[in-house]
PDB file of C-alpha atoms in Angstrom:
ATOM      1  CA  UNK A 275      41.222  31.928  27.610  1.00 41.00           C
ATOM      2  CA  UNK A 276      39.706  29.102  26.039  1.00 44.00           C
ATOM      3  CA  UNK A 277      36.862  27.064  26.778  1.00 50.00           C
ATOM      4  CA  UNK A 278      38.411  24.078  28.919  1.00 56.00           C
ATOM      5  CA  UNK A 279      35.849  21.374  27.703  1.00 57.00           C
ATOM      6  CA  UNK A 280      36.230  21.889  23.828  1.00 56.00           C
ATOM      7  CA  UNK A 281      38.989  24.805  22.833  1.00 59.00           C
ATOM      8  CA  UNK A 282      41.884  23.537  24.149  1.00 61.00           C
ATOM      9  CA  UNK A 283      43.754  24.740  20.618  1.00 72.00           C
ATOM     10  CA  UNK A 284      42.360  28.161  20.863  1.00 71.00           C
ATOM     11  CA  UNK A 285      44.220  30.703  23.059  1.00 74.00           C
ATOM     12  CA  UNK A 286      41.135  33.296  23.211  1.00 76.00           C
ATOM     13  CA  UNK A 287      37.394  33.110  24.734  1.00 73.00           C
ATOM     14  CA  UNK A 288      34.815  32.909  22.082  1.00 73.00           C
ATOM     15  CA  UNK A 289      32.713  36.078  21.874  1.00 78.00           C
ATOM     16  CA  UNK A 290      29.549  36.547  24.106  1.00 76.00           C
ATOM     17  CA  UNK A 291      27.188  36.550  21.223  1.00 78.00           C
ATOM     18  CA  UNK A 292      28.499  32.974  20.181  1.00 74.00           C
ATOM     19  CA  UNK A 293      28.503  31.769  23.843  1.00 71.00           C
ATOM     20  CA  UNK A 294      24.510  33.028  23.824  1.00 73.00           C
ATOM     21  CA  UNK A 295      23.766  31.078  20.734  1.00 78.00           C
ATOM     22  CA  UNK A 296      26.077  27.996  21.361  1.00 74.00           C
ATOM     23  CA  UNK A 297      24.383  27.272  24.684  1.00 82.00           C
ATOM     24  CA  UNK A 298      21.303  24.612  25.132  1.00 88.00           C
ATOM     25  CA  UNK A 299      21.420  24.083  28.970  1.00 87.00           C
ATOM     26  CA  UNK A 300      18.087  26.647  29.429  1.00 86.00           C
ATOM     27  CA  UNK A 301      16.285  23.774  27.120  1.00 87.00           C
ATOM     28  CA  UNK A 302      18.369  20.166  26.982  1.00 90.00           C
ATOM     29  CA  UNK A 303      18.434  20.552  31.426  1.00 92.00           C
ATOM     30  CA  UNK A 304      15.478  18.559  30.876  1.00 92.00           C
ATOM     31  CA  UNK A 305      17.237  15.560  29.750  1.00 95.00           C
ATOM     32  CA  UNK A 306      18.954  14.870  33.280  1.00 95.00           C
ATOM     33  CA  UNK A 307      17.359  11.606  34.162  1.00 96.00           C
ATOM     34  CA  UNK A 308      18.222  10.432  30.493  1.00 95.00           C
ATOM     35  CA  UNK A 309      21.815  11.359  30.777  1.00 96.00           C
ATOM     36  CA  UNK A 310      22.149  10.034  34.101  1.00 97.00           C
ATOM     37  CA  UNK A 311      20.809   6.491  33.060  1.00 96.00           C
ATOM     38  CA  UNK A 312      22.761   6.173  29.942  1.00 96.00           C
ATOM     39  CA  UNK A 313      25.953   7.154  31.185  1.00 96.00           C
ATOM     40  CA  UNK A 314      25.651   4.657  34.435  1.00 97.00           C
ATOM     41  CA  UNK A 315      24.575   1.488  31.733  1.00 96.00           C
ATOM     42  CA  UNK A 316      27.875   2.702  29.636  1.00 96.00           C
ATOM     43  CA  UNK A 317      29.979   2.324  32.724  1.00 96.00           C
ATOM     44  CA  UNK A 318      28.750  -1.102  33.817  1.00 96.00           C
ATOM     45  CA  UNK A 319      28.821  -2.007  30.119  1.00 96.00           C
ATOM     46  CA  UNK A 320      32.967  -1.000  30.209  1.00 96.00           C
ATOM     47  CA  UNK A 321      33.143  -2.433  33.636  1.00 96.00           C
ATOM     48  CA  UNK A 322      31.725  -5.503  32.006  1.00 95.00           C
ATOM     49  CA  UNK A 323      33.927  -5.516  29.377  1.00 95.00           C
ATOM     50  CA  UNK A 324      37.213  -4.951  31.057  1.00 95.00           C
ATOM     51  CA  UNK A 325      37.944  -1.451  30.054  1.00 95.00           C
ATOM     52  CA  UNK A 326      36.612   0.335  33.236  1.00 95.00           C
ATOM     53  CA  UNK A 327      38.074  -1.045  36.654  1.00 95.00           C
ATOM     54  CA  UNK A 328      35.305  -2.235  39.070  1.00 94.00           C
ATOM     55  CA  UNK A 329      36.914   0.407  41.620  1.00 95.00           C
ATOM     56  CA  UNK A 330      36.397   3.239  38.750  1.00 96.00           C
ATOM     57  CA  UNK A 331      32.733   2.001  37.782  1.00 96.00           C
ATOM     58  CA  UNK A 332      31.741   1.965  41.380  1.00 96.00           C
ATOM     59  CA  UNK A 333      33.493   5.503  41.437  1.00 96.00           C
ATOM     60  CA  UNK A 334      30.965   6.932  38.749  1.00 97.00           C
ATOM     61  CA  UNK A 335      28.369   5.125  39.614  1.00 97.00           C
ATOM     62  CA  UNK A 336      27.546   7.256  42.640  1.00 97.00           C
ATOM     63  CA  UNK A 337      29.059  10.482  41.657  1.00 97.00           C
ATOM     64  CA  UNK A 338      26.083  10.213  38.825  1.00 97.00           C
ATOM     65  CA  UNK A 339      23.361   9.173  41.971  1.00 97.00           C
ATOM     66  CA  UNK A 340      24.976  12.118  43.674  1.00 97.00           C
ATOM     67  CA  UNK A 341      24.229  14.507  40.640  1.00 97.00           C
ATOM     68  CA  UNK A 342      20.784  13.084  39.955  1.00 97.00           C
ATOM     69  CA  UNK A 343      19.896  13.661  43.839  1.00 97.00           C
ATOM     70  CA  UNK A 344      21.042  17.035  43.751  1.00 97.00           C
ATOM     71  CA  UNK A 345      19.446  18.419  40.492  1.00 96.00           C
ATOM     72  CA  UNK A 346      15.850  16.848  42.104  1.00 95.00           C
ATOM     73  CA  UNK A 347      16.874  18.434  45.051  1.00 95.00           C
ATOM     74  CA  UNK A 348      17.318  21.715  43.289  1.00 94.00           C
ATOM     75  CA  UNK A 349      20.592  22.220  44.895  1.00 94.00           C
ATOM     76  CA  UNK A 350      22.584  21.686  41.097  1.00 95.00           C
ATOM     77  CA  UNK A 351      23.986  25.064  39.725  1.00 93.00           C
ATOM     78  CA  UNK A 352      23.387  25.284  35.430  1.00 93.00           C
ATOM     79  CA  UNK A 353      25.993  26.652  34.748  1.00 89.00           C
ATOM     80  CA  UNK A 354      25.429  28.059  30.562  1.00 85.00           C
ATOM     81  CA  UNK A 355      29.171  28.165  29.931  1.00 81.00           C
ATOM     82  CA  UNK A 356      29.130  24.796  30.152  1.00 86.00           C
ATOM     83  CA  UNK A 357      26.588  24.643  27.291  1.00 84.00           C
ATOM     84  CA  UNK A 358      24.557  21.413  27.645  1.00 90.00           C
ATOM     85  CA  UNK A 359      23.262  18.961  30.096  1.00 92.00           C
ATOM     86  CA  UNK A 360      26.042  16.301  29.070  1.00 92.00           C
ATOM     87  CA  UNK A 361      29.068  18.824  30.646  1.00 91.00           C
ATOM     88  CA  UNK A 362      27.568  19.936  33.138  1.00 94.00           C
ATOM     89  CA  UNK A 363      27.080  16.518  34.568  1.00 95.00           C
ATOM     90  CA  UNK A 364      30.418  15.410  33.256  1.00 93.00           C
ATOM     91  CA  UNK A 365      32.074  18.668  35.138  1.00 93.00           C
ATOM     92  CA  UNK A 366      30.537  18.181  38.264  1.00 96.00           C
ATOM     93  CA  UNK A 367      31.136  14.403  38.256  1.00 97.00           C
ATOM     94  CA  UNK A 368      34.661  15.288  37.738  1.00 95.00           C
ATOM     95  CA  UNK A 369      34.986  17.302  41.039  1.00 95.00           C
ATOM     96  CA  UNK A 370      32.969  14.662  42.639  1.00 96.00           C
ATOM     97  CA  UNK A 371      35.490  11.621  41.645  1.00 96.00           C
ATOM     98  CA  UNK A 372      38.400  13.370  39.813  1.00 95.00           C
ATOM     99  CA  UNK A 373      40.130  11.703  36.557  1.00 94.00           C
ATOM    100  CA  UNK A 374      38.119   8.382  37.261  1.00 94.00           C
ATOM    101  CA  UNK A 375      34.979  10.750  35.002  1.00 95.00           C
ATOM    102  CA  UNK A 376      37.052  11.443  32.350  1.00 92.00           C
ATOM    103  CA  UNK A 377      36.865   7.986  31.495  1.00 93.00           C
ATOM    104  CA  UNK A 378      33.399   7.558  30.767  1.00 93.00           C
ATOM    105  CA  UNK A 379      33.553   8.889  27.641  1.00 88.00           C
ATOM    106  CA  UNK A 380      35.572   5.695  26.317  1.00 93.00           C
ATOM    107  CA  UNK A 381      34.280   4.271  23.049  1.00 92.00           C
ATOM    108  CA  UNK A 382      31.498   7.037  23.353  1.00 92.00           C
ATOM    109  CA  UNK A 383      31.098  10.041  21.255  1.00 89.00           C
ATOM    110  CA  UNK A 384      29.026  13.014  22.192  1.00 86.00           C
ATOM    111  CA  UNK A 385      26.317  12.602  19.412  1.00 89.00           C
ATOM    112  CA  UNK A 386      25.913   8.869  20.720  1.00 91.00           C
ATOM    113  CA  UNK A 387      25.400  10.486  23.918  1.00 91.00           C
ATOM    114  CA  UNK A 388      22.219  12.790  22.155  1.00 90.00           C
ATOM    115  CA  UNK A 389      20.868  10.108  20.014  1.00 92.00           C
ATOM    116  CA  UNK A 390      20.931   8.049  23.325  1.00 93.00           C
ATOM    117  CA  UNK A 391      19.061  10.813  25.845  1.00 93.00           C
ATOM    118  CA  UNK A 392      16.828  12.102  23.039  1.00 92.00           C
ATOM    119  CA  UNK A 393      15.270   9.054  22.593  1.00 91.00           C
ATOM    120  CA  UNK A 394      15.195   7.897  26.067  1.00 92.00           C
ATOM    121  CA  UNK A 395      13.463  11.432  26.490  1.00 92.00           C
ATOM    122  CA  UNK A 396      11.303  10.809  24.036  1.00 90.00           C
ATOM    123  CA  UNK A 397      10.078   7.221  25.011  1.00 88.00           C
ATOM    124  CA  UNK A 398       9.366   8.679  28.600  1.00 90.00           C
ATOM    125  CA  UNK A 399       6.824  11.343  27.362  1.00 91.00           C
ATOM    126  CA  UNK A 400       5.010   8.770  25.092  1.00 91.00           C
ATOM    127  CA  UNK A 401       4.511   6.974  28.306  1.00 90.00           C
ATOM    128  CA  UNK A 402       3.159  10.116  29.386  1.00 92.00           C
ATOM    129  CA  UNK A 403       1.037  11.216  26.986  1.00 94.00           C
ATOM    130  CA  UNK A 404      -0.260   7.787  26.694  1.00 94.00           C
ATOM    131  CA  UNK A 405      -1.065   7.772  30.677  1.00 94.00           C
ATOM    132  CA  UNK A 406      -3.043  11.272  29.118  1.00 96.00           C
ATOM    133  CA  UNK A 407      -4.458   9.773  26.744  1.00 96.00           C
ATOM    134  CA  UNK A 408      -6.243   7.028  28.568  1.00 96.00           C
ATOM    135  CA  UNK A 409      -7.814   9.512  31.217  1.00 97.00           C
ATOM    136  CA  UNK A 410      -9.077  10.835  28.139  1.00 97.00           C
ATOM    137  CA  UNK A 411     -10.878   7.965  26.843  1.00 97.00           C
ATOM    138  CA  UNK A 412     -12.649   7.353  30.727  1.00 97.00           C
ATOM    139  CA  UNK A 413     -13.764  10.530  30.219  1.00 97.00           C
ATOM    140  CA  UNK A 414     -15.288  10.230  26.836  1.00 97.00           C
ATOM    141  CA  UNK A 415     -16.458   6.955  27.599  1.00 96.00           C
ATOM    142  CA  UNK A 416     -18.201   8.349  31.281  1.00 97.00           C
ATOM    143  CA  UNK A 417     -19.765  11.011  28.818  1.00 97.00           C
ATOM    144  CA  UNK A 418     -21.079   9.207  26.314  1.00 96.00           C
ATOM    145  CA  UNK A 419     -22.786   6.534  28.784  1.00 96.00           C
ATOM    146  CA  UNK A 420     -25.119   9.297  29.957  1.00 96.00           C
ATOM    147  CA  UNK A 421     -25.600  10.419  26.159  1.00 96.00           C
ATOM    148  CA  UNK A 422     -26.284   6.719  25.118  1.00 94.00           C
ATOM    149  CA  UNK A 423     -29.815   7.701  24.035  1.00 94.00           C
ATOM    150  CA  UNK A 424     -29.223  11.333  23.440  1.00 96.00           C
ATOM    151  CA  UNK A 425     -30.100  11.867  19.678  1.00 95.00           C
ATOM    152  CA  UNK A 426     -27.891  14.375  17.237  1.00 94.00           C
ATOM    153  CA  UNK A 427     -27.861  14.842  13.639  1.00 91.00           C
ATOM    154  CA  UNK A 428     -25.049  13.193  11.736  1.00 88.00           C
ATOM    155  CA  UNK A 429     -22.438  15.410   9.547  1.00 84.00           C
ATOM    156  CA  UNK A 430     -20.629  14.430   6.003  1.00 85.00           C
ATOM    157  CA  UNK A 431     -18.541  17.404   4.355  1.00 85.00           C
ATOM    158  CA  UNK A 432     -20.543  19.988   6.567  1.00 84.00           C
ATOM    159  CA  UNK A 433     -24.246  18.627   5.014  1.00 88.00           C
ATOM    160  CA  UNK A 434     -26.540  16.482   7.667  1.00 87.00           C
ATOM    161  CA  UNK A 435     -26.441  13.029   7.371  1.00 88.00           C
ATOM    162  CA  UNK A 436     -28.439  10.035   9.293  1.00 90.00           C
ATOM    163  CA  UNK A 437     -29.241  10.908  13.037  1.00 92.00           C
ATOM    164  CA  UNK A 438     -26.759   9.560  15.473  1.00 93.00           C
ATOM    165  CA  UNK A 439     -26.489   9.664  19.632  1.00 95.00           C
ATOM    166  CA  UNK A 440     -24.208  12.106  21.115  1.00 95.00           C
ATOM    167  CA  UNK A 441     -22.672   8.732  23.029  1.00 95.00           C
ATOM    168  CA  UNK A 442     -21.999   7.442  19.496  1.00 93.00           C
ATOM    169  CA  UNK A 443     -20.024  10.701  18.641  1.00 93.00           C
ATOM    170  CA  UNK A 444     -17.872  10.378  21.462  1.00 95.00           C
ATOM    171  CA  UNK A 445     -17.402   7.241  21.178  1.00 95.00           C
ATOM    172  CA  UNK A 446     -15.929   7.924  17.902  1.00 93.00           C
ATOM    173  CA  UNK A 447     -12.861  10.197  19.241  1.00 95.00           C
ATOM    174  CA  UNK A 448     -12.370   7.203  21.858  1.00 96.00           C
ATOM    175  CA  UNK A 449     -11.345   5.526  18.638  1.00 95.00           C
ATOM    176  CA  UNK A 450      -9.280   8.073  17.501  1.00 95.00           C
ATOM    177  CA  UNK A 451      -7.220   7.929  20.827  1.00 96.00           C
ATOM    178  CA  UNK A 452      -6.779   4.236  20.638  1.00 95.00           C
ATOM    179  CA  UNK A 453      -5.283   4.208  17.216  1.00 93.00           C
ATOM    180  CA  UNK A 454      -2.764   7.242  18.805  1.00 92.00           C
ATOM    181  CA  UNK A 455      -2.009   4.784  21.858  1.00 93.00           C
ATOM    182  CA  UNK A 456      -1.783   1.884  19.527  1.00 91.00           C
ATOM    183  CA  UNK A 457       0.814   3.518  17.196  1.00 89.00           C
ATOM    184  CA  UNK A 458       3.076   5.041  20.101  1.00 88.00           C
ATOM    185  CA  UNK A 459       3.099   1.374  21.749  1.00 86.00           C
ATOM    186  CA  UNK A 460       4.703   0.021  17.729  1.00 81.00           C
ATOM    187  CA  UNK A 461       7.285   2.274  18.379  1.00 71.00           C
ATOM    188  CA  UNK A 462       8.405   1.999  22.036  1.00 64.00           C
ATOM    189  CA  UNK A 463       6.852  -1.809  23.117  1.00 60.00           C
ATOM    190  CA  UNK A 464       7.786  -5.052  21.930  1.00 52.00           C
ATOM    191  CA  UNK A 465       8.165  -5.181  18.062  1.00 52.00           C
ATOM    192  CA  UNK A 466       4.597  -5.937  16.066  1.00 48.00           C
ATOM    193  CA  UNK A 467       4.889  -7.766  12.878  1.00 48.00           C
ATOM    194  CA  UNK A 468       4.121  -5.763   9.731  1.00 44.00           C
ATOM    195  CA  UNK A 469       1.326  -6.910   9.602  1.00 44.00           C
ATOM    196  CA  UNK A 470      -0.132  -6.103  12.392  1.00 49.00           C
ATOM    197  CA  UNK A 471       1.573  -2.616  11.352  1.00 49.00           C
ATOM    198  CA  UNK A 472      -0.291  -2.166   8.374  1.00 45.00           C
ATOM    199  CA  UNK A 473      -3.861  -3.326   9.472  1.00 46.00           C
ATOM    200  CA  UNK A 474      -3.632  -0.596  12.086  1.00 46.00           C
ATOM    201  CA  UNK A 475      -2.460   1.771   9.612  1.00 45.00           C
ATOM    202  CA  UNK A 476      -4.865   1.010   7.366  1.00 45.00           C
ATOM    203  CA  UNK A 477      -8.095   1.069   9.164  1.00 45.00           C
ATOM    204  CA  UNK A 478     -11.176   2.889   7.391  1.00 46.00           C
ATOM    205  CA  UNK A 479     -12.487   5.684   8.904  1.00 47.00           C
ATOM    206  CA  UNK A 480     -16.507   5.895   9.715  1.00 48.00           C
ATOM    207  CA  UNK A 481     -18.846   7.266   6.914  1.00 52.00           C
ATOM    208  CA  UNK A 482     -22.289   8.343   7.274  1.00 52.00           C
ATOM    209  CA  UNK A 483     -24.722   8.304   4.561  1.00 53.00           C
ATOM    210  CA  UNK A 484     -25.774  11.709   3.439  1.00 53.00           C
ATOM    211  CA  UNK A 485     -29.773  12.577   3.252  1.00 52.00           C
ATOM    212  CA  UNK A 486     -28.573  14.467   0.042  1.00 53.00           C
ATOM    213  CA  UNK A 487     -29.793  12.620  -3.669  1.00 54.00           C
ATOM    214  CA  UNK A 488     -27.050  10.744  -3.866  1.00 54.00           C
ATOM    215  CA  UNK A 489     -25.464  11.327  -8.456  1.00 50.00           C
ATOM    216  CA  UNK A 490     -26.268   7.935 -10.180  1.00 51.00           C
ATOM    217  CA  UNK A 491     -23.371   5.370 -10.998  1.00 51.00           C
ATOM    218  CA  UNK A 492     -22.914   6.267 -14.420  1.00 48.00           C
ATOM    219  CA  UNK A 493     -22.302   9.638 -15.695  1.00 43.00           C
ATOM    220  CA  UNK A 494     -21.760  10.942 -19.215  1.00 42.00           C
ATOM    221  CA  UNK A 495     -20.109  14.508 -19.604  1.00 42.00           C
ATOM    222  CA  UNK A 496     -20.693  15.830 -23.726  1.00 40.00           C
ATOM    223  CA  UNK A 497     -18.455  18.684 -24.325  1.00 41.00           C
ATOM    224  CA  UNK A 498     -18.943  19.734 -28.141  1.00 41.00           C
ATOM    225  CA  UNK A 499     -16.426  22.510 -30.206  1.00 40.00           C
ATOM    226  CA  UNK A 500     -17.849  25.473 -32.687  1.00 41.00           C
ATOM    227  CA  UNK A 501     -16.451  27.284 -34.951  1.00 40.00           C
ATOM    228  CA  UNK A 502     -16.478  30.734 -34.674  1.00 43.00           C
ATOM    229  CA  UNK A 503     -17.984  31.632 -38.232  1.00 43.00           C
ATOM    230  CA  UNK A 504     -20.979  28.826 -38.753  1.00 43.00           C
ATOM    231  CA  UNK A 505     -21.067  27.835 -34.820  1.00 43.00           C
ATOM    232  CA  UNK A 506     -22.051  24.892 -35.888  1.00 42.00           C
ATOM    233  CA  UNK A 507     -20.736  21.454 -33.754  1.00 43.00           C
ATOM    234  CA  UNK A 508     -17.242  19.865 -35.193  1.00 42.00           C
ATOM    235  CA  UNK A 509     -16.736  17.063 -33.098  1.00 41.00           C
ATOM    236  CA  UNK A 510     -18.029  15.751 -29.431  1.00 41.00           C
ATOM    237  CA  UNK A 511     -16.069  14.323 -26.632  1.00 42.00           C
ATOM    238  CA  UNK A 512     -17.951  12.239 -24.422  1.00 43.00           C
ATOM    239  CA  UNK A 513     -16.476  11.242 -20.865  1.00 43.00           C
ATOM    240  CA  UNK A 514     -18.026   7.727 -19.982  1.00 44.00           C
ATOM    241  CA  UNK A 515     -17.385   6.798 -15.947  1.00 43.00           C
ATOM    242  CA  UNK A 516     -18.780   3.063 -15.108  1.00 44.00           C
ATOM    243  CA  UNK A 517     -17.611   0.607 -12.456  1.00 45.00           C
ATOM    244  CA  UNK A 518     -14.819   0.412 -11.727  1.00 46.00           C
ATOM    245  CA  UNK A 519     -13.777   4.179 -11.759  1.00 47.00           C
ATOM    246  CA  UNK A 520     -12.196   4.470 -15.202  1.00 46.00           C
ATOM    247  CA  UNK A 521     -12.651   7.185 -17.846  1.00 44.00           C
ATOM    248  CA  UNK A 522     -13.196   5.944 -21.550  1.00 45.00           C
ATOM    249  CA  UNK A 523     -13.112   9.025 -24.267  1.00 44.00           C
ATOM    250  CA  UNK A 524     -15.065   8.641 -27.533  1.00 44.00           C
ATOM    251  CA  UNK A 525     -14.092  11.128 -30.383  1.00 43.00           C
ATOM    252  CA  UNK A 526     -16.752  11.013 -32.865  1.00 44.00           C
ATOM    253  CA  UNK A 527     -17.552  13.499 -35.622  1.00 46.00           C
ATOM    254  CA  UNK A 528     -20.357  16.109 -35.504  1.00 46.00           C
ATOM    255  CA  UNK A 529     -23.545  14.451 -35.299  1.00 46.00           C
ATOM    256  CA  UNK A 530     -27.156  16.899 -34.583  1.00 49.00           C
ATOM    257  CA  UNK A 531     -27.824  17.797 -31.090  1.00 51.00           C
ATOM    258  CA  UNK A 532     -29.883  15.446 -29.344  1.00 51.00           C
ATOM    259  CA  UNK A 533     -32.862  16.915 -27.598  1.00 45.00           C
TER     260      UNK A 533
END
């Protein structure tokens, strides 16, 4: 026997091993609310448009409220034959209302149907990690109000730097959190301009000024060849670095070693 939602042209079952691996229900369950929602704004959207009958939108419409009650409820069966959230809602719906489900699939393919509860899925846990986020910052920003005058050495490339207050450290990863919260609200708020895209983008990060001697401005590297017989110099190549950082080379001819 074939499986009833896909293999109608197949007159066996597939094998167990490919009904282990085919299966996503233990993971994709999660998308239930996502599924849910799309699939009732498709069926107002081809009630709207004529194709669905109000009687048949109506229909759906709480056959999906019945699912989504009953999988909160934890009185929905998984069942992994099924494979994936998307028939097992679509199979119990259908012994809910009978053919009227079928119909929700017009002018809808199955990969809309991911696209559509993967990113709904995804926008809800940025608006939970964002809610995570924030609780984060009151906590950095608590700590770092009793540190205000609690002094700490500064660090550049693991070497001390200029003294700092542990407040002023935390505040720093406060910072880092609100650039995170400020990127996830580009991508699932109203649009931002590009602009306002790239100045968040491209905001410099804090330096501290090391206690180390810092190498002056301009540098000259001499690099001079021998010969293996007279080891005598042939030629120098002298690396000049000034403002701004450019490299000029000067080949010269063997000239006596400056002291």
């Amino acid at each position: 026997m074939s499986n009833k939602m896909w293999g109608g042209r197949f007159s066996e079952h597939p094998d167990a091993i490919m009904e282990e691996i085919n299966a996503s229900i233990d993971f994709d369950r999660h998308l239930y609310r996502q599924d849910i929602a799309a699939s009732k704004a498709h069926a107002a959207m081809l009630a709207k448009q004529g194709i669905l009958t109000s009687q048949d939108a109506v229909a759906i419409a709480k056959g999906l409220d019945t699912i989504l009650a009953e999988i909160e409820g934890g009185k929905f069966t998984f069942k992994r034959a099924l494979e994936d959230i998307h028939m097992n809602v679509e199979s119990r719906l259908a012994e809910l209302i009978g053919p009227a489900a079928g119909r929700l699939h017009t002018a809808r393919s199955r990969n809309d149907q991911v696209a559509t509860d993967f990113r709904l899925y995804v926008r809800a846990m940025i608006d939970t990690i964002d809610e995570a986020l924030a609780a984060y910052q009151r906590a950095l920003a608590e700590k770092a109000l009793a540190h205000a005058a609690t002094v700490m050495p500064g660090f550049t490339h693991l070497q001390t730097a200029q003294p700092v207050t542990f407040g002023h450290h935390l505040l720093a990863y406060v910072e880092m959190a609100a650039r995170d919260r400020g990127r996830f609200a580009l991508r699932t708020h109203a649009p931002a301009s590009t602009r306002a895209r790239s100045a968040l983008l491209r905001l410099p990060a804090p330096r501290f000024r090391s206690t180390a001697r810092r190498p002056p401005r301009r540098s000259v590297s001499i690099v001079r060849w021998r010969t293996h017989s007279t080891r005598s110099p042939i030629a120098t190549s002298c690396w000049r670095r000034s403002r701004p950082r450019r490299l000029r080379r000067c080949i010269s001819p063997a000239s006596p070693r400056r002291s």
